[in-house]
Amino acid sequence: MKSPRYTREIPQRFRLEAEKCEGCGKIHFPPRLICQECQSRNFSVVKLHDEGKVVTFTVIHVAPDQFATQTPYIVAIVELNDGVKITSQIVDCAIDDVIIGNKVKIVFRKVQQDGQAGVLCYGYKCVLLRS
Ligand SMILES: [Zn+2]
C-alpha cells in the first residue's frame, strides 16, 4: 500500500507544483493553506523551475532503514532559479564532486520501495549539471 501522505504529495513529487501567493507573489513549496508572508489564502498553481544551485549539503553515512543500502549519499539544500529552496538528494556523482554553488537539475528517480509488496515510490532528486 502506498501511504496516504505519498498519494497526497503526488502533485508536488511528480509535477513540481508549487503555489504562488496572489497577495505578495511568494512561491510556497510544498503548498500551504495560508501565506506566511501576507496571510493571504489565494494561490495559483505554478511549476517550479527544474534547475538551481547547491546552497549547502551534508553526506549521510547512517541512514534510516529504507535508505541504508544507498549510503553514503548526499542531501542538499538546493535553491532553484525561481528562488524556492528544496531539500534533495544529489545522485549520479561521486561524493567529492559536490561543492557549494554547483549547478544542478531535477530528475525523477525511485526513492524507495515500500514494504514486502515492493511498491516503488518515485520522487525528485538532483544531478549535477556539467559545464
Ligand atoms: Zn503572500
PDB file of C-alpha atoms and ligand atoms in Angstrom:
ATOM      1  CA  MET A   1       0.000   0.000   0.000  1.00  0.00           C
ATOM      2  CA  LYS A   2       1.187   3.451  -0.798  1.00  0.00           C
ATOM      3  CA  SER A   3       0.883   5.715   2.204  1.00  0.00           C
ATOM      4  CA  PRO A   4      -1.808   8.422   2.166  1.00  0.00           C
ATOM      5  CA  ARG A   5       0.951  11.005   2.517  1.00  0.00           C
ATOM      6  CA  TYR A   6       2.694   9.705  -0.587  1.00  0.00           C
ATOM      7  CA  THR A   7      -0.523   9.876  -2.599  1.00  0.00           C
ATOM      8  CA  ARG A   8      -1.339  13.347  -1.315  1.00  0.00           C
ATOM      9  CA  GLU A   9       2.078  14.617  -2.330  1.00  0.00           C
ATOM     10  CA  ILE A  10       1.927  13.343  -5.910  1.00  0.00           C
ATOM     11  CA  PRO A  11       1.366  16.784  -7.475  1.00  0.00           C
ATOM     12  CA  GLN A  12       4.499  18.074  -5.762  1.00  0.00           C
ATOM     13  CA  ARG A  13       6.597  14.966  -6.246  1.00  0.00           C
ATOM     14  CA  PHE A  14       5.877  14.452  -9.924  1.00  0.00           C
ATOM     15  CA  ARG A  15       4.792  17.737 -11.387  1.00  0.00           C
ATOM     16  CA  LEU A  16       6.824  20.013  -9.116  1.00  0.00           C
ATOM     17  CA  GLU A  17       3.705  22.017  -8.443  1.00  0.00           C
ATOM     18  CA  ALA A  18       4.075  24.888  -6.065  1.00  0.00           C
ATOM     19  CA  GLU A  19       1.723  27.688  -5.126  1.00  0.00           C
ATOM     20  CA  LYS A  20       2.246  31.338  -5.845  1.00  0.00           C
ATOM     21  CA  CYS A  21       0.592  33.765  -3.445  1.00  0.00           C
ATOM     22  CA  GLU A  22      -1.784  36.143  -5.217  1.00  0.00           C
ATOM     23  CA  GLY A  23      -1.210  38.678  -2.462  1.00  0.00           C
ATOM     24  CA  CYS A  24       2.562  39.063  -2.375  1.00  0.00           C
ATOM     25  CA  GLY A  25       3.906  36.751  -5.092  1.00  0.00           C
ATOM     26  CA  LYS A  26       5.850  34.455  -2.766  1.00  0.00           C
ATOM     27  CA  ILE A  27       6.144  30.881  -4.061  1.00  0.00           C
ATOM     28  CA  HIS A  28       5.443  28.170  -1.485  1.00  0.00           C
ATOM     29  CA  PHE A  29       6.746  24.637  -1.866  1.00  0.00           C
ATOM     30  CA  PRO A  30       5.266  22.448  -0.628  1.00  0.00           C
ATOM     31  CA  PRO A  31       1.963  24.361  -0.894  1.00  0.00           C
ATOM     32  CA  ARG A  32       0.456  25.906   2.244  1.00  0.00           C
ATOM     33  CA  LEU A  33      -3.042  26.939   3.205  1.00  0.00           C
ATOM     34  CA  ILE A  34      -2.068  30.438   4.291  1.00  0.00           C
ATOM     35  CA  CYS A  35       0.792  32.610   3.009  1.00  0.00           C
ATOM     36  CA  GLN A  36       3.385  33.031   5.740  1.00  0.00           C
ATOM     37  CA  GLU A  37       4.294  36.474   4.423  1.00  0.00           C
ATOM     38  CA  CYS A  38       0.928  38.181   3.981  1.00  0.00           C
ATOM     39  CA  GLN A  39      -1.669  35.705   5.363  1.00  0.00           C
ATOM     40  CA  SER A  40      -3.450  35.550   2.015  1.00  0.00           C
ATOM     41  CA  ARG A  41      -5.385  32.375   1.219  1.00  0.00           C
ATOM     42  CA  ASN A  42      -5.439  32.949  -2.528  1.00  0.00           C
ATOM     43  CA  PHE A  43      -2.906  30.979  -4.519  1.00  0.00           C
ATOM     44  CA  SER A  44      -2.332  29.975  -8.110  1.00  0.00           C
ATOM     45  CA  VAL A  45      -0.516  26.784  -9.094  1.00  0.00           C
ATOM     46  CA  VAL A  46       2.898  27.305 -10.653  1.00  0.00           C
ATOM     47  CA  LYS A  47       5.530  24.830 -11.787  1.00  0.00           C
ATOM     48  CA  LEU A  48       8.894  25.063 -10.095  1.00  0.00           C
ATOM     49  CA  HIS A  49      11.994  25.776 -12.099  1.00  0.00           C
ATOM     50  CA  ASP A  50      13.867  22.498 -12.570  1.00  0.00           C
ATOM     51  CA  GLU A  51      17.377  23.920 -12.269  1.00  0.00           C
ATOM     52  CA  GLY A  52      19.212  25.610  -9.440  1.00  0.00           C
ATOM     53  CA  LYS A  53      22.331  25.535  -7.322  1.00  0.00           C
ATOM     54  CA  VAL A  54      23.592  23.810  -4.186  1.00  0.00           C
ATOM     55  CA  VAL A  55      23.324  26.114  -1.165  1.00  0.00           C
ATOM     56  CA  THR A  56      24.633  23.601   1.348  1.00  0.00           C
ATOM     57  CA  PHE A  57      24.793  19.848   1.713  1.00  0.00           C
ATOM     58  CA  THR A  58      25.612  17.027   4.055  1.00  0.00           C
ATOM     59  CA  VAL A  59      26.832  13.480   3.496  1.00  0.00           C
ATOM     60  CA  ILE A  60      24.630  10.832   5.097  1.00  0.00           C
ATOM     61  CA  HIS A  61      26.593   7.856   6.393  1.00  0.00           C
ATOM     62  CA  VAL A  62      23.996   6.405   8.760  1.00  0.00           C
ATOM     63  CA  ALA A  63      20.572   6.366   7.137  1.00  0.00           C
ATOM     64  CA  PRO A  64      17.062   5.251   8.093  1.00  0.00           C
ATOM     65  CA  ASP A  65      16.456   1.571   7.256  1.00  0.00           C
ATOM     66  CA  GLN A  66      14.774   2.161   3.903  1.00  0.00           C
ATOM     67  CA  PHE A  67      17.767   4.153   2.624  1.00  0.00           C
ATOM     68  CA  ALA A  68      20.506   2.096   4.300  1.00  0.00           C
ATOM     69  CA  THR A  69      21.666   0.451   1.074  1.00  0.00           C
ATOM     70  CA  GLN A  70      22.296   3.862  -0.507  1.00  0.00           C
ATOM     71  CA  THR A  71      24.880   5.191   1.971  1.00  0.00           C
ATOM     72  CA  PRO A  72      26.922   7.245   1.758  1.00  0.00           C
ATOM     73  CA  TYR A  73      24.695   9.731  -0.056  1.00  0.00           C
ATOM     74  CA  ILE A  74      24.314  13.468  -0.284  1.00  0.00           C
ATOM     75  CA  VAL A  75      21.347  15.504   0.872  1.00  0.00           C
ATOM     76  CA  ALA A  76      21.461  19.124  -0.196  1.00  0.00           C
ATOM     77  CA  ILE A  77      19.515  22.321   0.130  1.00  0.00           C
ATOM     78  CA  VAL A  78      19.055  23.463  -3.448  1.00  0.00           C
ATOM     79  CA  GLU A  79      17.945  26.965  -4.386  1.00  0.00           C
ATOM     80  CA  LEU A  80      16.045  26.771  -7.645  1.00  0.00           C
ATOM     81  CA  ASN A  81      16.328  29.552 -10.209  1.00  0.00           C
ATOM     82  CA  ASP A  82      12.951  30.918  -9.087  1.00  0.00           C
ATOM     83  CA  GLY A  83      14.250  31.366  -5.529  1.00  0.00           C
ATOM     84  CA  VAL A  84      12.466  28.358  -3.993  1.00  0.00           C
ATOM     85  CA  LYS A  85      14.609  26.167  -1.745  1.00  0.00           C
ATOM     86  CA  ILE A  86      14.106  22.404  -1.711  1.00  0.00           C
ATOM     87  CA  THR A  87      15.796  19.535   0.091  1.00  0.00           C
ATOM     88  CA  SER A  88      17.002  16.886  -2.315  1.00  0.00           C
ATOM     89  CA  GLN A  89      19.396  14.031  -2.709  1.00  0.00           C
ATOM     90  CA  ILE A  90      22.233  14.647  -5.209  1.00  0.00           C
ATOM     91  CA  VAL A  91      22.774  11.498  -7.273  1.00  0.00           C
ATOM     92  CA  ASP A  92      24.873  10.114 -10.157  1.00  0.00           C
ATOM     93  CA  CYS A  93      28.135  11.588  -8.923  1.00  0.00           C
ATOM     94  CA  ALA A  94      30.971  10.917  -6.530  1.00  0.00           C
ATOM     95  CA  ILE A  95      30.627  12.401  -3.050  1.00  0.00           C
ATOM     96  CA  ASP A  96      33.748  14.504  -3.693  1.00  0.00           C
ATOM     97  CA  ASP A  97      32.234  16.027  -6.841  1.00  0.00           C
ATOM     98  CA  VAL A  98      29.703  18.104  -4.937  1.00  0.00           C
ATOM     99  CA  ILE A  99      30.642  21.605  -3.830  1.00  0.00           C
ATOM    100  CA  ILE A 100      28.528  24.529  -2.694  1.00  0.00           C
ATOM    101  CA  GLY A 101      27.434  26.520  -5.720  1.00  0.00           C
ATOM    102  CA  ASN A 102      27.256  23.507  -8.060  1.00  0.00           C
ATOM    103  CA  LYS A 103      24.546  23.884 -10.670  1.00  0.00           C
ATOM    104  CA  VAL A 104      22.011  21.064 -10.523  1.00  0.00           C
ATOM    105  CA  LYS A 105      18.962  19.844 -12.388  1.00  0.00           C
ATOM    106  CA  ILE A 106      15.950  17.986 -11.000  1.00  0.00           C
ATOM    107  CA  VAL A 107      15.374  14.441 -12.266  1.00  0.00           C
ATOM    108  CA  PHE A 108      12.874  11.757 -11.284  1.00  0.00           C
ATOM    109  CA  ARG A 109      14.062   8.601  -9.612  1.00  0.00           C
ATOM    110  CA  LYS A 110      12.949   5.728  -7.473  1.00  0.00           C
ATOM    111  CA  VAL A 111      13.059   6.994  -3.903  1.00  0.00           C
ATOM    112  CA  GLN A 112      12.189   3.870  -2.000  1.00  0.00           C
ATOM    113  CA  GLN A 113      10.496   0.536  -2.183  1.00  0.00           C
ATOM    114  CA  ASP A 114       7.556   0.169   0.168  1.00  0.00           C
ATOM    115  CA  GLY A 115       7.265  -2.944   2.296  1.00  0.00           C
ATOM    116  CA  GLN A 116       7.205  -6.545   1.121  1.00  0.00           C
ATOM    117  CA  ALA A 117       4.873  -5.779  -1.764  1.00  0.00           C
ATOM    118  CA  GLY A 118       7.724  -3.769  -3.214  1.00  0.00           C
ATOM    119  CA  VAL A 119       5.641  -0.801  -4.261  1.00  0.00           C
ATOM    120  CA  LEU A 120       8.004   1.694  -5.801  1.00  0.00           C
ATOM    121  CA  CYS A 121       7.830   5.294  -4.731  1.00  0.00           C
ATOM    122  CA  TYR A 122       9.247   7.882  -7.073  1.00  0.00           C
ATOM    123  CA  GLY A 123      10.210  11.421  -6.455  1.00  0.00           C
ATOM    124  CA  TYR A 124      12.660  14.107  -7.415  1.00  0.00           C
ATOM    125  CA  LYS A 125      16.394  14.065  -6.923  1.00  0.00           C
ATOM    126  CA  CYS A 126      19.093  16.324  -8.345  1.00  0.00           C
ATOM    127  CA  VAL A 127      22.009  15.623 -10.665  1.00  0.00           C
ATOM    128  CA  LEU A 128      25.000  17.874 -11.251  1.00  0.00           C
ATOM    129  CA  LEU A 129      24.928  19.969 -14.409  1.00  0.00           C
ATOM    130  CA  ARG A 130      28.328  19.579 -16.019  1.00  0.00           C
ATOM    131  CA  SER A 131      29.636  22.664 -17.700  1.00  0.00           C
TER     132      SER A 131
HETATM  133 ZN    ZN B   1       1.533  36.297   0.349  1.00  0.00          ZN
END
